[in-house]
Short mmCIF file of C-alpha atoms in Angstrom, two decimals:
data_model
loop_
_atom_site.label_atom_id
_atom_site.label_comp_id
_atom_site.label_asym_id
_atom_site.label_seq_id
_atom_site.Cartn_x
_atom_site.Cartn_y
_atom_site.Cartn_z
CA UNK A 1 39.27 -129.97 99.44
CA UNK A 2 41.89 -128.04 101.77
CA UNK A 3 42.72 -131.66 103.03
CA UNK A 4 43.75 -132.86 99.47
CA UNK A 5 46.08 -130.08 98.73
CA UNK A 6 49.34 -129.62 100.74
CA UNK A 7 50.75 -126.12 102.40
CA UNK A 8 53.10 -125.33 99.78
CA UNK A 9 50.02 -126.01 96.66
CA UNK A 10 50.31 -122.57 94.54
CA UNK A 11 47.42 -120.09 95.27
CA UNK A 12 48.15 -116.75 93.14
CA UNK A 13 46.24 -114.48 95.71
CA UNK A 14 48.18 -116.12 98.91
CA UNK A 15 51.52 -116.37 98.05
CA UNK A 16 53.85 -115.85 101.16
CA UNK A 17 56.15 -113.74 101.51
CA UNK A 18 59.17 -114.41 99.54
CA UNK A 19 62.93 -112.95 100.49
CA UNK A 20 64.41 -110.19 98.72
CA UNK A 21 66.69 -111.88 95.83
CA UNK A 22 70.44 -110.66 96.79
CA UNK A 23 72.24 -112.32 93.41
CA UNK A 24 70.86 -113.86 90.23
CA UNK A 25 72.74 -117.10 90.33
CA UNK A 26 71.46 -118.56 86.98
CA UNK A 27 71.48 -115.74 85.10
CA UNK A 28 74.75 -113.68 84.70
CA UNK A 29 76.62 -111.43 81.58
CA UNK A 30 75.53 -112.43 78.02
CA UNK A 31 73.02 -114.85 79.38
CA UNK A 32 70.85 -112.42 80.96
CA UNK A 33 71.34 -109.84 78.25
CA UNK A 34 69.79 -112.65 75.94
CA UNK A 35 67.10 -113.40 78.60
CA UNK A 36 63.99 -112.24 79.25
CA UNK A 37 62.21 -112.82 82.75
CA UNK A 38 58.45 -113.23 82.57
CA UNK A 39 56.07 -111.59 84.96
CA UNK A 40 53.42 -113.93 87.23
CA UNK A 41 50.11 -113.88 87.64
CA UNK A 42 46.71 -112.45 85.08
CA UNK A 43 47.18 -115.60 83.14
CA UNK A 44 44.94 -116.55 80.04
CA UNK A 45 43.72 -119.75 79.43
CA UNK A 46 46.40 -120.47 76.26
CA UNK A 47 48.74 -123.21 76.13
CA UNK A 48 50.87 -124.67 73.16
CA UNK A 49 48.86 -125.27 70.47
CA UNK A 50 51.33 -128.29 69.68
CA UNK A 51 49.97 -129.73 73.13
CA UNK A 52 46.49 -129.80 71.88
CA UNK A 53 47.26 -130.95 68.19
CA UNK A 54 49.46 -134.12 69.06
CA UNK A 55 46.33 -135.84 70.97
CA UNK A 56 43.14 -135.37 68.75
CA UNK A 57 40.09 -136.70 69.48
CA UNK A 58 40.45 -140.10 67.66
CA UNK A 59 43.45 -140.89 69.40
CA UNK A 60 42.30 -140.14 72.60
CA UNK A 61 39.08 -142.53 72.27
CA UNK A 62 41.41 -145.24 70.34
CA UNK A 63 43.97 -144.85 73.92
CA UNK A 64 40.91 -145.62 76.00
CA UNK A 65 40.38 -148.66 74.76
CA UNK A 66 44.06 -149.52 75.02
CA UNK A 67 46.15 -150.98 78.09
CA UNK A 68 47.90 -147.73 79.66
CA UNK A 69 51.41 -148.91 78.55
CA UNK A 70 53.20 -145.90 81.13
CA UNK A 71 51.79 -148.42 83.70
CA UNK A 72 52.55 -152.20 82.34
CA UNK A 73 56.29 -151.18 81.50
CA UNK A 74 56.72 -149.01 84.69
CA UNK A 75 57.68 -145.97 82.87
CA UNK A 76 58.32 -142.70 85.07
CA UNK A 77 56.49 -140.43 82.69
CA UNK A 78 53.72 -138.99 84.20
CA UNK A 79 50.93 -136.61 82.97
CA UNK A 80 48.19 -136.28 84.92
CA UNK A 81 46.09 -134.39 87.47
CA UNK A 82 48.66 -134.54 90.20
CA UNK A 83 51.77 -133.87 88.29
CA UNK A 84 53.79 -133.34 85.23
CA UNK A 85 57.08 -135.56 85.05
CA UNK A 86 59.53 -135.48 82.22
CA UNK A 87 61.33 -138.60 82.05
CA UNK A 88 62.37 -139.31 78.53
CA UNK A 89 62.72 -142.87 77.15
CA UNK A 90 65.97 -145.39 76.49
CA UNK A 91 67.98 -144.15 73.06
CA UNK A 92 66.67 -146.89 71.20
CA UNK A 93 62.73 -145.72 71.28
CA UNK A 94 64.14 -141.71 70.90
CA UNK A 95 65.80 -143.14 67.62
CA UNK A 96 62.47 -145.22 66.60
CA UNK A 97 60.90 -141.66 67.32
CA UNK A 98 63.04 -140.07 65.05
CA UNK A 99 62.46 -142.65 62.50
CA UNK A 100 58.70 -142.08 62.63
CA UNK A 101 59.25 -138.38 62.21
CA UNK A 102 61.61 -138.65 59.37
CA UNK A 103 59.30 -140.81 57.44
CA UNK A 104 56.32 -138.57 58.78
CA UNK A 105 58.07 -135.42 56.89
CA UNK A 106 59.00 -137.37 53.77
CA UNK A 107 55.42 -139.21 53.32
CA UNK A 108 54.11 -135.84 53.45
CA UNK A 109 56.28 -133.22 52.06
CA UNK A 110 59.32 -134.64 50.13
CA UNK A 111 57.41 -137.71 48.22
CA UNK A 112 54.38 -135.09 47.06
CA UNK A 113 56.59 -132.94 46.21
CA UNK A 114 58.44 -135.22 43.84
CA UNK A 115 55.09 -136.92 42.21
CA UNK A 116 54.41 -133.14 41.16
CA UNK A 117 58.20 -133.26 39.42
CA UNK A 118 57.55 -136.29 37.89
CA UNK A 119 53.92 -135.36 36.68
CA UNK A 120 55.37 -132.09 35.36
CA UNK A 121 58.10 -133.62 33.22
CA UNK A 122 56.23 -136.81 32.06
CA UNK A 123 54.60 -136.52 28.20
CA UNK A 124 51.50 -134.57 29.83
CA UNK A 125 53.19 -131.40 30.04
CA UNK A 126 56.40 -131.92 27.87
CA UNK A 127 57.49 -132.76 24.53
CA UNK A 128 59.19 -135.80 25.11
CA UNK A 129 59.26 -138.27 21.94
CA UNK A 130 58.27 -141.37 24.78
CA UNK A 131 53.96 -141.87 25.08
CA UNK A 132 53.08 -142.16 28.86
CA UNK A 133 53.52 -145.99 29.08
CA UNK A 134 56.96 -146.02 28.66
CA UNK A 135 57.60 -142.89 30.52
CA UNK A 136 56.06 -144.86 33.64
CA UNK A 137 58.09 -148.27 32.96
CA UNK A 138 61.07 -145.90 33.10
CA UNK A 139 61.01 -145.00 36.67
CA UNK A 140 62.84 -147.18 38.71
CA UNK A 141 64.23 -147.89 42.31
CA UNK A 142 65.38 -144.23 42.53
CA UNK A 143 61.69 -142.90 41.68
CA UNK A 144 60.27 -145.51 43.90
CA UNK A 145 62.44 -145.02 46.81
CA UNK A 146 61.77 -141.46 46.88
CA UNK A 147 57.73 -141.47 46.76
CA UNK A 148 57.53 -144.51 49.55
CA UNK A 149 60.75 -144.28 51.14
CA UNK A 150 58.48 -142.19 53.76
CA UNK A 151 55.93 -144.68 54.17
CA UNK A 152 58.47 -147.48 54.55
CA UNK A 153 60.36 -145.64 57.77
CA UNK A 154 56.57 -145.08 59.34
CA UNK A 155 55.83 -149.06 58.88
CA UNK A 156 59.05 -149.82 60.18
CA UNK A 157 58.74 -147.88 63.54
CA UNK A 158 55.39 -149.04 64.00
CA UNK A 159 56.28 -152.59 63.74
CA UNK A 160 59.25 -152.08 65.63
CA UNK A 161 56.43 -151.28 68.45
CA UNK A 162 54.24 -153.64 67.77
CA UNK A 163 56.97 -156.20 67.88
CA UNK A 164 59.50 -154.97 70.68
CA UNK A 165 57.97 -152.92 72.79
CA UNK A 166 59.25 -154.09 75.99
CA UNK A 167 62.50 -153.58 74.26
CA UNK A 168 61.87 -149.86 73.05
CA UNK A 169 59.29 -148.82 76.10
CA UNK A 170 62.57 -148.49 78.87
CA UNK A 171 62.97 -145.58 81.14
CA UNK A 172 66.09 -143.58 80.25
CA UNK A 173 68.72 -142.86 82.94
CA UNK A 174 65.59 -141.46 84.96
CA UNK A 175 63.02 -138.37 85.47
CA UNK A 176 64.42 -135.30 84.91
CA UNK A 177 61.80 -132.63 86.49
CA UNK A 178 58.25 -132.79 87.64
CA UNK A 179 55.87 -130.18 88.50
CA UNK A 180 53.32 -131.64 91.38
CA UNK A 181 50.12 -129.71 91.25
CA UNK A 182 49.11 -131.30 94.55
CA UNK A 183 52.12 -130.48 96.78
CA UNK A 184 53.11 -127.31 94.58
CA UNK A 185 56.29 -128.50 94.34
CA UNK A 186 58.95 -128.72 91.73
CA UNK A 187 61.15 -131.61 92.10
CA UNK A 188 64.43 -131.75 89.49
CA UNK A 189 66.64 -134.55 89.27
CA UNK A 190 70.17 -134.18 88.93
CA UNK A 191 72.27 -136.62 87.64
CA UNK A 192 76.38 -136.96 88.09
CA UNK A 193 78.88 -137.49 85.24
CA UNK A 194 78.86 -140.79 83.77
CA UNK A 195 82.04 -142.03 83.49
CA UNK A 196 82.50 -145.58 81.14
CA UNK A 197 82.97 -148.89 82.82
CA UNK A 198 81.62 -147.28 86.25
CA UNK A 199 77.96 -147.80 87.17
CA UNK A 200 76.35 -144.38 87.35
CA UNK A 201 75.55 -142.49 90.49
CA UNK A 202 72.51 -142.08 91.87
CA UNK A 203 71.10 -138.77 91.55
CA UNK A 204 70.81 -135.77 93.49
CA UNK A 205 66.98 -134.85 94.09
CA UNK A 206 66.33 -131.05 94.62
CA UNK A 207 62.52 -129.98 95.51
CA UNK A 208 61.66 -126.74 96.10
CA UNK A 209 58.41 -124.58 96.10
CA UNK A 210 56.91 -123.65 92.66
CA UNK A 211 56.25 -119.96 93.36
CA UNK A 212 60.32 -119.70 94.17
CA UNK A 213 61.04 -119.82 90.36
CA UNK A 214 61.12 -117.83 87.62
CA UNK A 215 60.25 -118.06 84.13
CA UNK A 216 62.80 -117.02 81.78
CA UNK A 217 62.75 -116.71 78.24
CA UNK A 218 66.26 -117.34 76.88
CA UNK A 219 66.82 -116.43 73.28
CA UNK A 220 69.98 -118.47 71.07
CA UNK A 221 71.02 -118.11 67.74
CA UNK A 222 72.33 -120.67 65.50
CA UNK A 223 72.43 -121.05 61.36
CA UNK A 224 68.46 -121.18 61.34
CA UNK A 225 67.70 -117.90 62.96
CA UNK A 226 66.82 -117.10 66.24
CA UNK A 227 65.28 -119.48 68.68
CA UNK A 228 63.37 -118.92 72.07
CA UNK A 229 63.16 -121.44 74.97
CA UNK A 230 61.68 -121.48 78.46
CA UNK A 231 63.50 -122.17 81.72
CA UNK A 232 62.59 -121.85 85.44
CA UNK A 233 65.18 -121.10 87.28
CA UNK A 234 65.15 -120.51 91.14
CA UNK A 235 65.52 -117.44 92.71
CA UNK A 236 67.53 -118.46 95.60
CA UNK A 237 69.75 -120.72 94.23
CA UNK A 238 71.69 -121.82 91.22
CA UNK A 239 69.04 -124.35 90.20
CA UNK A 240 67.75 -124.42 86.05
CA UNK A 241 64.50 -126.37 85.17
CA UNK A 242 64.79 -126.94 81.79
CA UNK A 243 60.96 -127.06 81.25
CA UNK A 244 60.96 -126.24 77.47
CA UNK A 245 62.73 -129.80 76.50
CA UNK A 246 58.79 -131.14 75.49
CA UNK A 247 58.09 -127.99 73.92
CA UNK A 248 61.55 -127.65 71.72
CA UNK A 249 62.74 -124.14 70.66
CA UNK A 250 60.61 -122.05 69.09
CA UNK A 251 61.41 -118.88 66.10
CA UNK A 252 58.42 -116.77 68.29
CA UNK A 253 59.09 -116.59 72.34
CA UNK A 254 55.06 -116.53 71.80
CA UNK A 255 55.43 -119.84 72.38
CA UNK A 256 57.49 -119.66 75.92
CA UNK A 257 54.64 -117.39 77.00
CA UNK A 258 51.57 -119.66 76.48
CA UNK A 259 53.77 -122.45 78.04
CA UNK A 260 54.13 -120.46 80.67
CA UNK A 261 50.70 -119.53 81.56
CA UNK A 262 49.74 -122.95 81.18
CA UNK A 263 52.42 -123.88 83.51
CA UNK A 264 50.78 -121.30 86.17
CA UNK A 265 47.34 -122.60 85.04
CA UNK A 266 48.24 -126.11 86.06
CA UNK A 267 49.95 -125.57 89.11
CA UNK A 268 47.16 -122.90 90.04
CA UNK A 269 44.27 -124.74 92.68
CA UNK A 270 42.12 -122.04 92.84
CA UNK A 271 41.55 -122.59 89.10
CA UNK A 272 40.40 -126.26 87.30
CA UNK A 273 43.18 -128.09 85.01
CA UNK A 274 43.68 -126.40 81.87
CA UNK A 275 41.40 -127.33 78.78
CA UNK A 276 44.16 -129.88 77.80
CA UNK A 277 42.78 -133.12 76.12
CA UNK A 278 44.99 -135.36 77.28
CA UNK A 279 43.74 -134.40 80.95
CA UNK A 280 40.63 -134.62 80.19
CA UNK A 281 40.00 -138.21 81.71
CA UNK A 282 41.55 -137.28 85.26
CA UNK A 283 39.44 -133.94 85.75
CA UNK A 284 36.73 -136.00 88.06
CA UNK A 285 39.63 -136.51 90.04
CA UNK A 286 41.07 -132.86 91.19
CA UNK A 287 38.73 -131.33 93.43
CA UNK A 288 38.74 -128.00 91.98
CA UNK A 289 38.44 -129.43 88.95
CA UNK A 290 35.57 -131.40 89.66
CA UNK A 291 33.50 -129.01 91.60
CA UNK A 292 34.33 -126.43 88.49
CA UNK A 293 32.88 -128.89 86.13
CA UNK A 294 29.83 -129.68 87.79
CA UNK A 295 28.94 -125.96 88.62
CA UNK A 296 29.27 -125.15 85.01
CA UNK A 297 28.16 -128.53 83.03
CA UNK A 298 31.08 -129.30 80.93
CA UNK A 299 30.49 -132.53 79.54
CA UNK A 300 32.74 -135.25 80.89
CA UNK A 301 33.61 -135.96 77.52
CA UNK A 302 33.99 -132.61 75.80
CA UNK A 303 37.25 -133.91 73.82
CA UNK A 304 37.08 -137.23 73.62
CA UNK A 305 33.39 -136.66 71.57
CA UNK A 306 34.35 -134.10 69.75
CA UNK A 307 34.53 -133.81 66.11
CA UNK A 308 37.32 -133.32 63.47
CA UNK A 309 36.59 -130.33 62.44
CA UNK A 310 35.76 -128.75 65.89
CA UNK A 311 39.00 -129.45 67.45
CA UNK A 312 40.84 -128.52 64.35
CA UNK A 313 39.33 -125.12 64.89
CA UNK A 314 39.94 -125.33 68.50
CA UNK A 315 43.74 -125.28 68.02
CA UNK A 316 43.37 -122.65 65.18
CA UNK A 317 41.64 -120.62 67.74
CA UNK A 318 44.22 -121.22 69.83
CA UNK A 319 47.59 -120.17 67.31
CA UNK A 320 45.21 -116.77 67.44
CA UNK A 321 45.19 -116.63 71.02
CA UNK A 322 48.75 -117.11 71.12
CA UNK A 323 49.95 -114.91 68.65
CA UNK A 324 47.83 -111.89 70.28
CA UNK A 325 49.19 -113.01 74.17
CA UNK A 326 49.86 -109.79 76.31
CA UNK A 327 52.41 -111.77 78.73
CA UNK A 328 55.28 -108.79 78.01
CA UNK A 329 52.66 -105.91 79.23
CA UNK A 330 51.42 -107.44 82.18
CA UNK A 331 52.19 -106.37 85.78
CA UNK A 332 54.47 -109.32 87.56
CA UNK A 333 52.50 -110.14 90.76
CA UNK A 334 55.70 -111.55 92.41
CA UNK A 335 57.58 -107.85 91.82
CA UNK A 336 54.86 -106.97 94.85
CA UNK A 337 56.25 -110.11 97.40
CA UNK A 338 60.31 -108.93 96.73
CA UNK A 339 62.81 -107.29 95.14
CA UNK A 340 64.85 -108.78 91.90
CA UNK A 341 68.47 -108.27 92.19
CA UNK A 342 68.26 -107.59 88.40
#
């Protein structure tokens, strides 16, 4: 097991010696007013509940039976037991994504919504002189547009896959950042300016230990409120990992703090993968992992042949476990390796 993990693998209870931090490089004036650093270490086993949600049971079996399209269109995203790469796709499958959203939120809430109008004012509840016949032949495109309009934009993105996806399933300009649970490593990739008519540069590629970062929870505010999101930044040099771009920004920093512990969790290989269900199928491959699961029984398929109802409780459970998460009143485990400069 010591063989398959490198040097510089994160173990919380054998973390060298770290140098004293002399400046905070990415964090300076209003920004670190509005930031909040978050401590290391006495992690709970929380996580996202949006992580857990977006790959339900059904959808997991249904992807088993499918070609693993990452690998047929040589896509750089990678989520597995080694590592964690952002690399998000060309515009044109982001705006087929936004599509399917869009439609997602009408289908749902707009079009109900408007059959409730419609059923309030029709002769059921009214006084209208028209009997319910004609108050039906008198809807028209408007009426029609706005109770399917949703369903049309879902059909449309998923044919748009169906029917182009080598044309939709392109890498963007390239990975962004990748957390490598094997090496312990965080690699970023940083791109230059892209200036039109010039081919782009190639990037800059930056790795550096995991357990030289920091969490921070940064705090904006804009016309909807307040919003939280989560960035590593290291300690030694003026380096941001913008880690919360698959969570989004969040009205509770809640949130940043589950992501974060999950974060620690994964990296962590004194400790199995997290209980994430999209992982599920590469947990015989860690050795921790694997030697976890056996020593306790955990079925091999404890997602994948689980019920509806079960895992909808599961990430219930886990809003709770969220909501109650003790990440501001911890002691930070990394304050006892150095001293902060702030």
């Amino acid at each position: 097991m010591a063989s398959y993990y490198c040097s510089y693998a994160y173990r919380p209870d054998s973390i060298p010696e770290q140098s004293n931090q002399t400046q905070e490089l990415n964090r300076t004036g209003l920004d670190r007013s509005a930031s909040l650093r978050l401590p290391w270490g006495n992690t709970r086993e929380v996580m996202p509940p949006t992580f857990m949600s977006r790959n339900p049971p059904r959808k997991l079996r249904r992807l088993e039976k499918k070609e693993d399209l990452s690998e047929k269109y040589g896509l750089h995203v990678e989520s597995n037991h080694e590592c964690f790469r952002h690399a998000p796709l060309a515009l044109q499958a982001r705006l087929v994504s936004i599509i399917s959203v869009t439609g997602a939120l009408w289908a749902y809430i707009v079009s109900p919504g408007y059959l409730i109008t419609l059923i309030l004012m029709s002769p059921l509840f009214t006084s209208i002189s028209r009997n319910y016949s004609e108050y039906i032949q008198s809807l028209g495109l408007f009426e029609f547009i706005m109770l399917g309009g949703g369903w049309i934009l879902i059909l449309m993105a998923k044919l748009a896959l169906r029917l182009f996806p080598k044309w939709l399933l392109r890498n963007g300009r390239g990975p962004e950042w990748e957390f490598n649970r094997r090496t312990g490593m965080i690699k970023v990739w940083q791109y230059p300016k892209k200036f039109p008519f010039l081919p782009r540069k190639p990037p800059v590629v930056v790795e550096k230990p995991f357990y030289e970062f920091d969490a921070w929870c940064c705090a904006r505010v804009d016309r909807f409120g307040t919003l939280f999101d989560l960035v590593l930044s290291h300690r030694y040099s003026k380096l941001d990992v913008t880690v919360g771009d698959i969570l989004g920004a969040h009205g509770s920093p809640t949130m940043c703090y589950a992501y974060w512990d999950f974060i620690q969790n994964y990296m962590d290989i004194t400790r199995p993968l997290p209980e994430l269900p999209m992982l599920e199928q590469y947990r015989h491959l860690d050795p921790t992992t694997a030697k976890h699961d056996q020593a306790t029984g955990r079925p091999a398929r404890y997602w994948r042949d689980m019920d509806d109802k079960t895992f909808k409780q599961k990430v219930d459970d886990m809003f709770t476990d969220v909501s109650i998460i003790d990440t501001t009143r911890r002691p930070d485990l990394m304050a006892e390796k150095l001293s902060y400069a702030s």
